[in-house]
Short mmCIF file of C-alpha atoms in Angstrom, two decimals:
data_model
loop_
_atom_site.label_atom_id
_atom_site.label_comp_id
_atom_site.label_asym_id
_atom_site.label_seq_id
_atom_site.Cartn_x
_atom_site.Cartn_y
_atom_site.Cartn_z
CA UNK A 1 -42.32 -8.14 23.01
CA UNK A 2 -44.72 -5.73 24.74
CA UNK A 3 -43.83 -3.05 22.19
CA UNK A 4 -44.50 -5.46 19.35
CA UNK A 5 -47.88 -6.42 20.82
CA UNK A 6 -48.85 -2.77 21.24
CA UNK A 7 -47.87 -1.98 17.66
CA UNK A 8 -49.78 -4.96 16.31
CA UNK A 9 -52.93 -4.05 18.23
CA UNK A 10 -52.86 -0.59 16.66
CA UNK A 11 -52.93 -1.99 13.13
CA UNK A 12 -55.91 -1.19 10.94
CA UNK A 13 -55.76 -4.73 9.57
CA UNK A 14 -54.89 -6.97 12.52
CA UNK A 15 -54.44 -10.04 10.33
CA UNK A 16 -51.62 -8.40 8.40
CA UNK A 17 -47.91 -8.72 9.08
CA UNK A 18 -46.01 -5.64 7.92
CA UNK A 19 -42.33 -5.38 7.10
CA UNK A 20 -40.71 -1.98 7.38
CA UNK A 21 -37.07 -1.05 6.80
CA UNK A 22 -35.48 1.55 9.03
CA UNK A 23 -32.96 2.66 6.43
CA UNK A 24 -34.11 2.07 2.83
CA UNK A 25 -31.54 0.77 0.35
CA UNK A 26 -30.60 3.41 -2.19
CA UNK A 27 -28.38 1.82 -4.85
CA UNK A 28 -29.91 0.79 -8.18
CA UNK A 29 -28.59 -2.28 -10.03
CA UNK A 30 -26.59 -0.10 -12.43
CA UNK A 31 -25.07 1.78 -9.50
CA UNK A 32 -24.25 -1.52 -7.80
CA UNK A 33 -22.41 -2.71 -10.92
CA UNK A 34 -20.55 0.60 -11.07
CA UNK A 35 -19.57 0.36 -7.40
CA UNK A 36 -18.18 -3.17 -7.79
CA UNK A 37 -16.28 -2.28 -10.97
CA UNK A 38 -14.91 0.81 -9.27
CA UNK A 39 -13.80 -1.25 -6.28
CA UNK A 40 -12.03 -3.77 -8.53
CA UNK A 41 -10.40 -1.36 -10.98
CA UNK A 42 -7.34 0.41 -9.67
CA UNK A 43 -3.63 0.08 -10.18
CA UNK A 44 -4.18 -3.45 -11.50
CA UNK A 45 -5.12 -2.19 -14.96
CA UNK A 46 -1.54 -0.97 -15.46
CA UNK A 47 -0.05 -4.41 -14.71
CA UNK A 48 -2.22 -6.62 -16.92
CA UNK A 49 0.07 -6.40 -20.00
CA UNK A 50 2.92 -7.64 -17.80
CA UNK A 51 0.69 -10.48 -16.56
CA UNK A 52 0.08 -11.52 -20.17
CA UNK A 53 3.83 -11.41 -20.76
CA UNK A 54 4.22 -13.85 -17.86
CA UNK A 55 1.48 -16.20 -19.10
CA UNK A 56 1.30 -15.81 -22.89
CA UNK A 57 -1.44 -14.66 -25.25
CA UNK A 58 -3.48 -17.83 -24.61
CA UNK A 59 -2.41 -18.52 -21.04
CA UNK A 60 -3.18 -14.94 -19.99
CA UNK A 61 -6.86 -14.99 -20.99
CA UNK A 62 -7.26 -18.48 -19.52
CA UNK A 63 -5.88 -17.37 -16.15
CA UNK A 64 -7.99 -14.21 -16.21
CA UNK A 65 -11.16 -16.17 -17.04
CA UNK A 66 -10.46 -18.81 -14.38
CA UNK A 67 -9.84 -16.20 -11.70
CA UNK A 68 -12.98 -14.32 -12.75
CA UNK A 69 -15.10 -17.46 -12.32
CA UNK A 70 -13.58 -18.26 -8.91
CA UNK A 71 -13.95 -14.72 -7.61
CA UNK A 72 -17.52 -14.48 -8.89
CA UNK A 73 -18.28 -17.61 -6.89
CA UNK A 74 -16.71 -16.25 -3.70
CA UNK A 75 -18.55 -12.95 -4.16
CA UNK A 76 -21.79 -14.92 -4.43
CA UNK A 77 -20.91 -16.85 -1.26
CA UNK A 78 -20.43 -13.60 0.65
CA UNK A 79 -23.70 -12.18 -0.70
CA UNK A 80 -25.56 -15.36 0.23
CA UNK A 81 -24.10 -15.30 3.74
CA UNK A 82 -24.99 -11.62 4.05
CA UNK A 83 -28.60 -12.56 3.26
CA UNK A 84 -28.63 -15.45 5.73
CA UNK A 85 -27.08 -13.47 8.60
CA UNK A 86 -28.55 -10.01 7.90
CA UNK A 87 -24.99 -8.69 8.27
CA UNK A 88 -24.06 -5.16 7.26
CA UNK A 89 -20.41 -5.86 6.41
CA UNK A 90 -17.94 -8.59 5.53
CA UNK A 91 -16.66 -8.60 9.11
CA UNK A 92 -20.15 -8.99 10.53
CA UNK A 93 -20.81 -11.93 8.19
CA UNK A 94 -17.78 -13.73 9.59
CA UNK A 95 -18.66 -12.74 13.17
CA UNK A 96 -22.10 -14.33 12.91
CA UNK A 97 -20.89 -17.36 10.96
CA UNK A 98 -17.44 -18.23 12.31
CA UNK A 99 -17.16 -16.44 15.65
CA UNK A 100 -15.34 -13.45 17.17
CA UNK A 101 -11.77 -14.69 16.65
CA UNK A 102 -12.19 -15.19 12.90
CA UNK A 103 -14.08 -11.91 12.60
CA UNK A 104 -11.37 -9.93 14.37
CA UNK A 105 -8.65 -11.51 12.22
CA UNK A 106 -10.60 -10.71 9.08
CA UNK A 107 -11.24 -7.09 10.10
CA UNK A 108 -7.54 -6.53 10.77
CA UNK A 109 -6.67 -8.16 7.44
CA UNK A 110 -9.18 -6.05 5.52
CA UNK A 111 -7.98 -2.86 7.17
CA UNK A 112 -4.31 -3.42 6.35
CA UNK A 113 -5.13 -4.55 2.82
CA UNK A 114 -7.21 -1.44 2.14
CA UNK A 115 -4.73 0.79 3.94
CA UNK A 116 -1.99 -0.52 1.65
CA UNK A 117 -4.26 0.00 -1.34
CA UNK A 118 -4.80 3.60 -0.24
CA UNK A 119 -1.06 4.20 -0.12
CA UNK A 120 -0.73 2.69 -3.60
CA UNK A 121 -3.50 4.93 -4.95
CA UNK A 122 -1.77 8.06 -3.65
CA UNK A 123 1.61 6.95 -5.02
CA UNK A 124 0.14 6.31 -8.47
CA UNK A 125 -1.78 9.60 -8.25
CA UNK A 126 1.53 11.41 -7.80
CA UNK A 127 3.18 9.45 -10.60
CA UNK A 128 0.33 10.35 -12.96
CA UNK A 129 -0.12 14.06 -12.21
CA UNK A 130 3.46 15.08 -11.42
CA UNK A 131 4.69 14.93 -15.06
CA UNK A 132 1.58 16.76 -16.28
CA UNK A 133 1.83 19.55 -13.71
CA UNK A 134 5.57 19.95 -14.31
CA UNK A 135 5.03 20.21 -18.05
CA UNK A 136 2.44 22.98 -17.60
CA UNK A 137 3.89 24.97 -14.68
CA UNK A 138 7.55 24.10 -14.97
CA UNK A 139 9.89 22.38 -12.55
CA UNK A 140 9.56 24.09 -9.17
CA UNK A 141 8.94 23.17 -5.53
CA UNK A 142 5.14 23.19 -5.90
CA UNK A 143 5.18 20.90 -8.93
CA UNK A 144 7.18 18.08 -7.36
CA UNK A 145 5.71 14.63 -6.94
CA UNK A 146 5.23 15.08 -3.19
CA UNK A 147 3.54 18.45 -3.70
CA UNK A 148 1.18 16.88 -6.25
CA UNK A 149 0.22 14.12 -3.82
CA UNK A 150 -0.38 16.54 -0.94
CA UNK A 151 -2.33 19.13 -2.91
CA UNK A 152 -4.56 16.83 -4.97
CA UNK A 153 -5.01 14.34 -2.14
CA UNK A 154 -6.00 16.94 0.42
CA UNK A 155 -8.15 19.08 -1.87
CA UNK A 156 -9.93 16.31 -3.80
CA UNK A 157 -9.52 12.87 -2.22
CA UNK A 158 -9.94 13.75 1.45
CA UNK A 159 -13.35 15.50 1.18
CA UNK A 160 -14.81 12.48 -0.64
CA UNK A 161 -13.66 10.17 2.17
CA UNK A 162 -16.16 11.69 4.61
CA UNK A 163 -19.04 9.94 2.79
CA UNK A 164 -21.04 7.68 5.12
CA UNK A 165 -22.22 5.09 2.58
CA UNK A 166 -21.20 3.54 -0.72
CA UNK A 167 -24.33 4.90 -2.40
CA UNK A 168 -23.01 8.40 -1.67
CA UNK A 169 -20.03 7.50 -3.86
CA UNK A 170 -22.16 6.18 -6.74
CA UNK A 171 -21.62 9.28 -8.89
CA UNK A 172 -17.88 9.02 -8.30
CA UNK A 173 -18.00 5.39 -9.37
CA UNK A 174 -19.76 6.36 -12.58
CA UNK A 175 -16.94 8.74 -13.45
CA UNK A 176 -14.41 6.06 -12.61
CA UNK A 177 -16.16 3.54 -14.85
CA UNK A 178 -16.10 5.93 -17.82
CA UNK A 179 -12.44 6.72 -17.12
CA UNK A 180 -11.63 3.00 -17.12
CA UNK A 181 -13.25 2.59 -20.54
CA UNK A 182 -11.25 5.53 -21.90
CA UNK A 183 -8.01 3.97 -20.66
CA UNK A 184 -8.90 0.69 -22.35
CA UNK A 185 -9.65 2.43 -25.65
CA UNK A 186 -6.46 4.51 -25.55
CA UNK A 187 -4.13 1.59 -24.80
CA UNK A 188 -5.82 -0.55 -27.46
CA UNK A 189 -5.39 2.28 -29.96
CA UNK A 190 -1.70 2.80 -29.32
CA UNK A 191 -1.01 -0.95 -29.24
CA UNK A 192 -2.88 -1.41 -32.54
CA UNK A 193 -0.79 1.34 -34.16
CA UNK A 194 2.39 -0.35 -32.99
CA UNK A 195 1.22 -3.72 -34.28
CA UNK A 196 0.26 -2.24 -37.65
CA UNK A 197 3.73 -0.79 -38.10
CA UNK A 198 5.54 -3.87 -36.83
CA UNK A 199 7.76 -6.10 -38.91
CA UNK A 200 8.13 -9.84 -38.50
CA UNK A 201 10.89 -9.51 -35.91
CA UNK A 202 8.58 -7.82 -33.42
CA UNK A 203 6.67 -11.08 -32.87
CA UNK A 204 9.74 -13.17 -32.10
CA UNK A 205 9.13 -13.04 -28.34
CA UNK A 206 5.38 -13.71 -28.50
CA UNK A 207 4.37 -16.94 -26.74
CA UNK A 208 1.06 -18.75 -26.46
CA UNK A 209 2.02 -20.11 -23.04
CA UNK A 210 4.88 -19.07 -20.80
CA UNK A 211 6.53 -21.04 -17.97
CA UNK A 212 6.30 -18.00 -15.68
CA UNK A 213 2.48 -18.09 -15.71
CA UNK A 214 2.32 -18.40 -11.91
CA UNK A 215 3.46 -14.78 -11.61
CA UNK A 216 0.34 -13.69 -13.49
CA UNK A 217 -2.07 -15.27 -11.00
CA UNK A 218 -1.65 -12.72 -8.15
CA UNK A 219 -2.08 -9.84 -10.59
CA UNK A 220 -5.32 -11.31 -11.91
CA UNK A 221 -6.60 -12.17 -8.43
CA UNK A 222 -6.02 -8.73 -6.98
CA UNK A 223 -7.12 -6.95 -10.13
CA UNK A 224 -10.63 -8.38 -9.71
CA UNK A 225 -10.87 -7.92 -5.92
CA UNK A 226 -14.05 -6.22 -4.69
CA UNK A 227 -14.83 -8.59 -1.81
CA UNK A 228 -14.38 -6.01 0.94
CA UNK A 229 -17.22 -3.97 -0.59
CA UNK A 230 -19.64 -6.64 -1.82
CA UNK A 231 -21.62 -7.04 1.43
CA UNK A 232 -22.14 -3.28 1.71
CA UNK A 233 -23.21 -3.14 -1.95
CA UNK A 234 -25.64 -6.02 -1.38
CA UNK A 235 -27.21 -4.24 1.60
CA UNK A 236 -27.52 -0.96 -0.29
CA UNK A 237 -29.04 -2.58 -3.36
CA UNK A 238 -32.46 -1.02 -3.81
CA UNK A 239 -35.55 -3.21 -3.57
CA UNK A 240 -38.57 -1.89 -5.44
CA UNK A 241 -41.02 -3.62 -3.12
CA UNK A 242 -39.59 -2.48 0.19
CA UNK A 243 -42.81 -2.30 2.22
CA UNK A 244 -44.65 -5.58 1.99
CA UNK A 245 -46.86 -7.80 4.08
CA UNK A 246 -48.94 -10.93 4.08
CA UNK A 247 -52.59 -11.43 4.87
CA UNK A 248 -54.36 -14.51 6.29
CA UNK A 249 -54.08 -16.28 2.93
CA UNK A 250 -50.33 -15.75 2.77
CA UNK A 251 -50.70 -13.36 -0.15
CA UNK A 252 -48.12 -10.60 -0.47
CA UNK A 253 -49.55 -7.11 -0.13
CA UNK A 254 -47.84 -3.79 -0.77
CA UNK A 255 -47.15 -1.75 -3.83
CA UNK A 256 -44.08 -1.81 -5.99
CA UNK A 257 -42.48 1.40 -6.99
CA UNK A 258 -39.34 3.46 -7.04
CA UNK A 259 -37.67 5.31 -4.21
CA UNK A 260 -40.32 8.06 -4.00
CA UNK A 261 -43.14 5.52 -3.76
CA UNK A 262 -41.17 3.64 -1.15
CA UNK A 263 -40.88 6.77 1.01
CA UNK A 264 -44.64 7.40 0.71
CA UNK A 265 -45.38 3.83 1.79
CA UNK A 266 -43.05 4.13 4.80
CA UNK A 267 -44.64 7.44 5.82
CA UNK A 268 -48.20 6.14 5.49
CA UNK A 269 -47.42 3.20 7.78
CA UNK A 270 -45.22 5.02 10.28
CA UNK A 271 -48.12 5.29 12.72
CA UNK A 272 -48.84 1.57 12.29
CA UNK A 273 -45.55 0.12 13.42
CA UNK A 274 -42.51 1.69 15.07
CA UNK A 275 -39.07 1.27 13.62
CA UNK A 276 -37.71 -1.24 16.09
CA UNK A 277 -34.54 -3.28 15.75
CA UNK A 278 -34.54 -6.93 16.78
CA UNK A 279 -31.27 -8.90 16.87
CA UNK A 280 -29.44 -6.28 14.76
CA UNK A 281 -31.93 -6.76 11.88
CA UNK A 282 -33.50 -3.89 9.99
CA UNK A 283 -36.49 -6.08 9.22
CA UNK A 284 -38.59 -6.30 12.38
CA UNK A 285 -40.94 -9.17 11.63
CA UNK A 286 -40.28 -12.44 9.88
CA UNK A 287 -42.90 -13.35 7.31
CA UNK A 288 -43.23 -15.77 4.38
CA UNK A 289 -42.78 -12.83 2.03
CA UNK A 290 -39.42 -11.90 3.50
CA UNK A 291 -37.51 -14.95 2.35
CA UNK A 292 -39.01 -14.78 -1.11
CA UNK A 293 -38.37 -11.06 -1.41
CA UNK A 294 -34.77 -11.38 -0.32
CA UNK A 295 -34.25 -14.27 -2.72
CA UNK A 296 -35.23 -11.94 -5.55
CA UNK A 297 -32.59 -9.54 -4.26
CA UNK A 298 -29.96 -12.30 -4.21
CA UNK A 299 -30.83 -13.25 -7.79
CA UNK A 300 -30.36 -9.61 -8.79
CA UNK A 301 -27.07 -9.48 -6.90
CA UNK A 302 -25.84 -12.59 -8.69
CA UNK A 303 -26.46 -10.92 -12.03
CA UNK A 304 -24.75 -7.76 -10.78
CA UNK A 305 -21.67 -9.74 -9.71
CA UNK A 306 -21.44 -11.56 -13.04
CA UNK A 307 -21.87 -8.29 -14.96
CA UNK A 308 -19.30 -6.39 -12.90
CA UNK A 309 -16.65 -9.13 -13.02
CA UNK A 310 -17.25 -9.71 -16.74
CA UNK A 311 -16.87 -6.01 -17.54
CA UNK A 312 -13.70 -5.74 -15.46
CA UNK A 313 -12.12 -8.92 -16.82
CA UNK A 314 -13.01 -7.99 -20.41
CA UNK A 315 -11.48 -4.55 -19.94
CA UNK A 316 -8.34 -6.08 -18.49
CA UNK A 317 -8.07 -8.53 -21.39
CA UNK A 318 -8.55 -5.74 -23.93
CA UNK A 319 -5.73 -3.82 -22.26
CA UNK A 320 -3.38 -6.72 -21.62
CA UNK A 321 -3.50 -8.66 -24.88
CA UNK A 322 -2.84 -5.87 -27.44
CA UNK A 323 -0.14 -4.29 -25.27
CA UNK A 324 1.61 -7.64 -24.85
CA UNK A 325 1.49 -8.38 -28.57
CA UNK A 326 2.87 -4.92 -29.31
CA UNK A 327 5.69 -5.17 -26.74
CA UNK A 328 6.15 -8.91 -26.03
CA UNK A 329 9.61 -8.63 -24.43
CA UNK A 330 9.74 -5.05 -23.16
CA UNK A 331 6.37 -4.48 -21.49
CA UNK A 332 6.86 -3.55 -17.82
CA UNK A 333 4.70 -3.90 -14.73
CA UNK A 334 3.58 -0.30 -15.31
CA UNK A 335 2.42 0.01 -18.91
CA UNK A 336 3.12 3.76 -18.88
CA UNK A 337 6.85 3.03 -18.70
CA UNK A 338 6.59 1.10 -21.96
CA UNK A 339 4.96 3.78 -24.10
CA UNK A 340 6.90 6.90 -25.18
CA UNK A 341 6.83 9.55 -22.44
CA UNK A 342 6.17 12.41 -24.88
CA UNK A 343 3.10 10.76 -26.44
CA UNK A 344 0.17 13.24 -26.09
CA UNK A 345 -2.43 10.46 -25.89
CA UNK A 346 -0.50 8.69 -23.14
CA UNK A 347 -0.32 11.96 -21.23
CA UNK A 348 -4.11 12.15 -21.39
CA UNK A 349 -4.35 8.55 -20.24
CA UNK A 350 -2.09 9.41 -17.31
CA UNK A 351 -4.58 12.05 -16.23
CA UNK A 352 -7.46 9.59 -16.63
CA UNK A 353 -5.70 6.97 -14.51
CA UNK A 354 -5.13 9.68 -11.92
CA UNK A 355 -8.89 10.26 -11.89
CA UNK A 356 -9.42 6.52 -11.42
CA UNK A 357 -7.14 6.52 -8.37
CA UNK A 358 -8.94 9.56 -6.94
CA UNK A 359 -12.28 7.76 -7.26
CA UNK A 360 -10.95 4.43 -5.99
CA UNK A 361 -9.54 5.81 -2.74
CA UNK A 362 -12.85 6.77 -1.03
CA UNK A 363 -14.66 3.64 -2.24
CA UNK A 364 -11.93 1.47 -0.71
CA UNK A 365 -11.76 3.59 2.44
CA UNK A 366 -15.41 2.97 3.41
CA UNK A 367 -14.99 -0.78 4.10
CA UNK A 368 -11.77 0.02 5.98
CA UNK A 369 -13.81 2.25 8.29
CA UNK A 370 -16.38 -0.51 8.72
CA UNK A 371 -13.57 -2.97 9.54
CA UNK A 372 -12.47 -0.69 12.37
CA UNK A 373 -16.03 -0.53 13.70
CA UNK A 374 -16.48 -4.30 13.48
CA UNK A 375 -13.16 -5.07 15.16
CA UNK A 376 -13.87 -2.61 17.99
CA UNK A 377 -17.38 -4.00 18.49
CA UNK A 378 -16.11 -7.58 18.56
CA UNK A 379 -13.44 -6.71 21.13
CA UNK A 380 -15.44 -4.40 23.41
CA UNK A 381 -19.13 -4.79 22.57
CA UNK A 382 -19.30 -1.03 21.90
CA UNK A 383 -20.62 0.16 18.53
CA UNK A 384 -18.67 3.13 17.16
CA UNK A 385 -20.51 5.75 15.14
CA UNK A 386 -21.47 9.38 14.79
CA UNK A 387 -19.91 12.36 13.06
CA UNK A 388 -16.99 12.57 15.49
CA UNK A 389 -15.91 9.00 14.78
CA UNK A 390 -16.25 9.42 11.00
CA UNK A 391 -14.16 12.60 10.99
CA UNK A 392 -11.49 11.20 13.30
CA UNK A 393 -11.17 7.86 11.52
CA UNK A 394 -11.07 9.51 8.09
CA UNK A 395 -8.32 11.95 9.09
CA UNK A 396 -6.22 9.24 10.73
CA UNK A 397 -6.60 6.91 7.72
CA UNK A 398 -5.83 9.61 5.16
CA UNK A 399 -2.88 11.12 7.04
CA UNK A 400 -1.39 7.66 7.59
CA UNK A 401 -1.62 6.73 3.92
CA UNK A 402 -0.34 10.18 2.91
CA UNK A 403 2.77 9.92 5.09
CA UNK A 404 3.68 6.50 3.68
CA UNK A 405 2.98 7.64 0.11
CA UNK A 406 5.41 10.54 0.59
CA UNK A 407 8.10 8.34 2.12
CA UNK A 408 7.84 5.32 -0.19
CA UNK A 409 8.62 5.93 -3.85
CA UNK A 410 8.51 2.32 -4.99
CA UNK A 411 5.97 0.04 -3.33
CA UNK A 412 7.83 -2.96 -4.74
CA UNK A 413 8.01 -6.19 -2.82
CA UNK A 414 6.62 -4.77 0.42
CA UNK A 415 3.21 -4.19 -1.09
CA UNK A 416 3.45 -7.39 -3.08
CA UNK A 417 3.84 -9.24 0.23
CA UNK A 418 1.05 -7.28 1.95
CA UNK A 419 -1.33 -7.61 -0.97
CA UNK A 420 -0.52 -11.27 -1.51
CA UNK A 421 -1.09 -12.35 2.07
CA UNK A 422 -4.02 -10.08 2.98
CA UNK A 423 -5.71 -10.25 -0.41
CA UNK A 424 -5.60 -14.04 -0.55
CA UNK A 425 -7.22 -14.31 2.88
CA UNK A 426 -10.00 -11.88 1.93
CA UNK A 427 -10.71 -13.24 -1.53
CA UNK A 428 -10.16 -16.99 -1.12
CA UNK A 429 -9.41 -18.03 2.45
CA UNK A 430 -12.34 -16.62 4.39
CA UNK A 431 -15.07 -17.62 1.86
CA UNK A 432 -13.54 -21.10 1.90
CA UNK A 433 -13.69 -21.17 5.70
CA UNK A 434 -17.36 -20.14 5.62
CA UNK A 435 -18.18 -23.00 3.24
CA UNK A 436 -16.31 -25.59 5.32
CA UNK A 437 -17.93 -24.35 8.53
CA UNK A 438 -21.37 -24.47 6.89
CA UNK A 439 -20.84 -28.08 5.79
CA UNK A 440 -19.91 -29.16 9.33
CA UNK A 441 -22.92 -27.31 10.70
CA UNK A 442 -25.21 -29.12 8.27
CA UNK A 443 -23.79 -32.46 9.38
CA UNK A 444 -24.37 -31.59 13.05
CA UNK A 445 -27.96 -30.50 12.33
CA UNK A 446 -28.52 -33.69 10.35
CA UNK A 447 -27.34 -35.75 13.31
CA UNK A 448 -29.59 -33.86 15.74
CA UNK A 449 -32.59 -34.21 13.41
CA UNK A 450 -31.94 -37.95 12.99
CA UNK A 451 -31.83 -38.45 16.76
CA UNK A 452 -35.05 -36.51 17.36
CA UNK A 453 -37.04 -38.28 14.66
CA UNK A 454 -36.16 -41.64 16.23
CA UNK A 455 -38.61 -40.71 19.05
CA UNK A 456 -42.17 -40.50 17.64
CA UNK A 457 -43.41 -38.38 20.52
CA UNK A 458 -40.92 -35.65 19.57
CA UNK A 459 -41.51 -35.72 15.83
CA UNK A 460 -44.30 -33.11 15.79
CA UNK A 461 -41.86 -30.60 17.29
CA UNK A 462 -39.95 -30.61 14.03
CA UNK A 463 -43.10 -29.75 12.12
CA UNK A 464 -44.41 -27.13 14.51
CA UNK A 465 -41.21 -25.12 14.88
CA UNK A 466 -41.08 -21.48 13.91
CA UNK A 467 -39.78 -20.19 10.65
CA UNK A 468 -36.28 -19.71 11.98
CA UNK A 469 -36.04 -23.33 13.08
CA UNK A 470 -37.45 -24.53 9.77
CA UNK A 471 -34.94 -22.40 7.86
CA UNK A 472 -32.17 -23.94 9.95
CA UNK A 473 -33.23 -27.40 8.75
CA UNK A 474 -34.13 -26.59 5.18
CA UNK A 475 -31.00 -28.36 3.90
CA UNK A 476 -31.38 -31.40 6.14
CA UNK A 477 -32.18 -34.70 4.44
CA UNK A 478 -35.85 -35.57 4.18
CA UNK A 479 -35.26 -39.12 5.30
CA UNK A 480 -34.92 -39.03 9.07
CA UNK A 481 -32.67 -42.13 9.01
CA UNK A 482 -30.29 -40.57 6.51
CA UNK A 483 -27.30 -38.56 7.65
CA UNK A 484 -25.62 -35.68 5.90
CA UNK A 485 -21.98 -36.60 5.21
CA UNK A 486 -19.55 -33.72 5.16
CA UNK A 487 -17.04 -35.75 3.11
CA UNK A 488 -19.45 -35.87 0.17
CA UNK A 489 -20.50 -32.24 0.51
CA UNK A 490 -19.91 -29.87 -2.38
CA UNK A 491 -19.76 -27.01 0.13
CA UNK A 492 -16.98 -28.68 2.09
CA UNK A 493 -14.78 -29.51 -0.89
CA UNK A 494 -15.36 -26.13 -2.53
CA UNK A 495 -14.19 -24.53 0.69
CA UNK A 496 -11.17 -26.83 0.90
CA UNK A 497 -10.15 -25.91 -2.66
CA UNK A 498 -10.40 -22.20 -1.85
CA UNK A 499 -8.37 -22.60 1.35
CA UNK A 500 -5.66 -24.59 -0.44
CA UNK A 501 -5.54 -21.98 -3.22
CA UNK A 502 -5.23 -19.26 -0.59
CA UNK A 503 -2.36 -21.04 1.18
CA UNK A 504 -0.59 -21.70 -2.13
CA UNK A 505 -0.86 -18.07 -3.22
CA UNK A 506 0.39 -16.83 0.15
CA UNK A 507 3.32 -19.24 0.01
CA UNK A 508 4.24 -18.18 -3.50
CA UNK A 509 4.03 -14.49 -2.61
CA UNK A 510 6.30 -14.93 0.42
CA UNK A 511 8.78 -17.03 -1.55
CA UNK A 512 8.86 -14.57 -4.44
CA UNK A 513 9.37 -11.66 -2.04
CA UNK A 514 12.15 -13.29 -0.03
CA UNK A 515 14.11 -15.24 -2.64
CA UNK A 516 13.64 -13.33 -5.92
#
């Protein structure tokens, strides 16, 4: 507090509260969309035609749209909680909202989910580039599948994994987004050619709805997953009015501008107020402008989430529907195995999918690194960081995924089980828990507020509390005699639905792995 008082006394305008960020956000809205799309798009694009085969040409789009709406909602929940808690990661959101035990469990779940995804990316990378390299250089020891994984992974993937932030991978995400569009166009083109040349018998197996639709749900859920990255993307989303303040009249001061103007504003005020951290927050002083400014950021993030999920779901639908109609009974879980192997266009698409996997690996590795940091901090109270930690963690993560990718040829049911259990908890279970916990907290605060307002002498305390206390009661009922009922809360029942969906999906995944 003495440092804050000294900084305030040095201000040229003593009646002004200034907000300064220690590390300015760097991602533009378009980059944020690209990062989320890149995080969602991966091996899932190859399985969407099979998902449509399981659900039908009407059931498939309905499942995809329903999952897109649900996941957009849970992404919004995580972004909203990131704003409320000033958390830097998914794990930190849960730590501040649900406690250390839940945070540790989530961090472990995220790490294993992303570790398994990394193994899958390397396996698919080998499957994509091995045939191409063998065709060009011939069949020899350095053109085998394992050699392709080792050489391309070590020379291309590993260096990109040393990035320290998602914004550093924005250019990679842009390439990945373009590659995804090219894959969509190529598969649509080949499927359209097959449909144009088809006779009436080809449509015998086409169904509007299929009884095996449940099998399509996990594919759609995991194909749209970008929850492990959304908090980091929200925090790195650029704000064009990043140095602001309020005067005696409560009016917001500060100029709006791009990143260069932001840096000039920070530099001009560096002598006014030191960059001090208070309660793990980059913003050092609460002010009326802060809540409003961050609400603008949340509105922007909501649009970014809707845009990213819509683009991804539309791309998946454009891949899945034509391919299913072209091959209604023979389409496999990997669409490449359905098309002719000597097709030149499909060979090009193989290379493009390989590029997608190369770009997806580092973007998915970054939240895995953060999960390690969060879990270690929760357990020991020590914050990991620095170049040595980044290098060590990156090498351990990459070498571990590389070894498994070389040993395992077919991910099969093992990764179906890992993805089903871990993915469901990340995407559905934990956001549901946050909503349920929030509803109970609101009921407790409502009870406390009702008890305090029953004593007139204590009533002014509710009106004179600081901003933090007022924010804590902003959802409390205005009538002091009324009580918030958790059983009529939309937050509570939304959370319950998500938790039940999570449990159902986990149960189905385990049953399908063990008995089928």
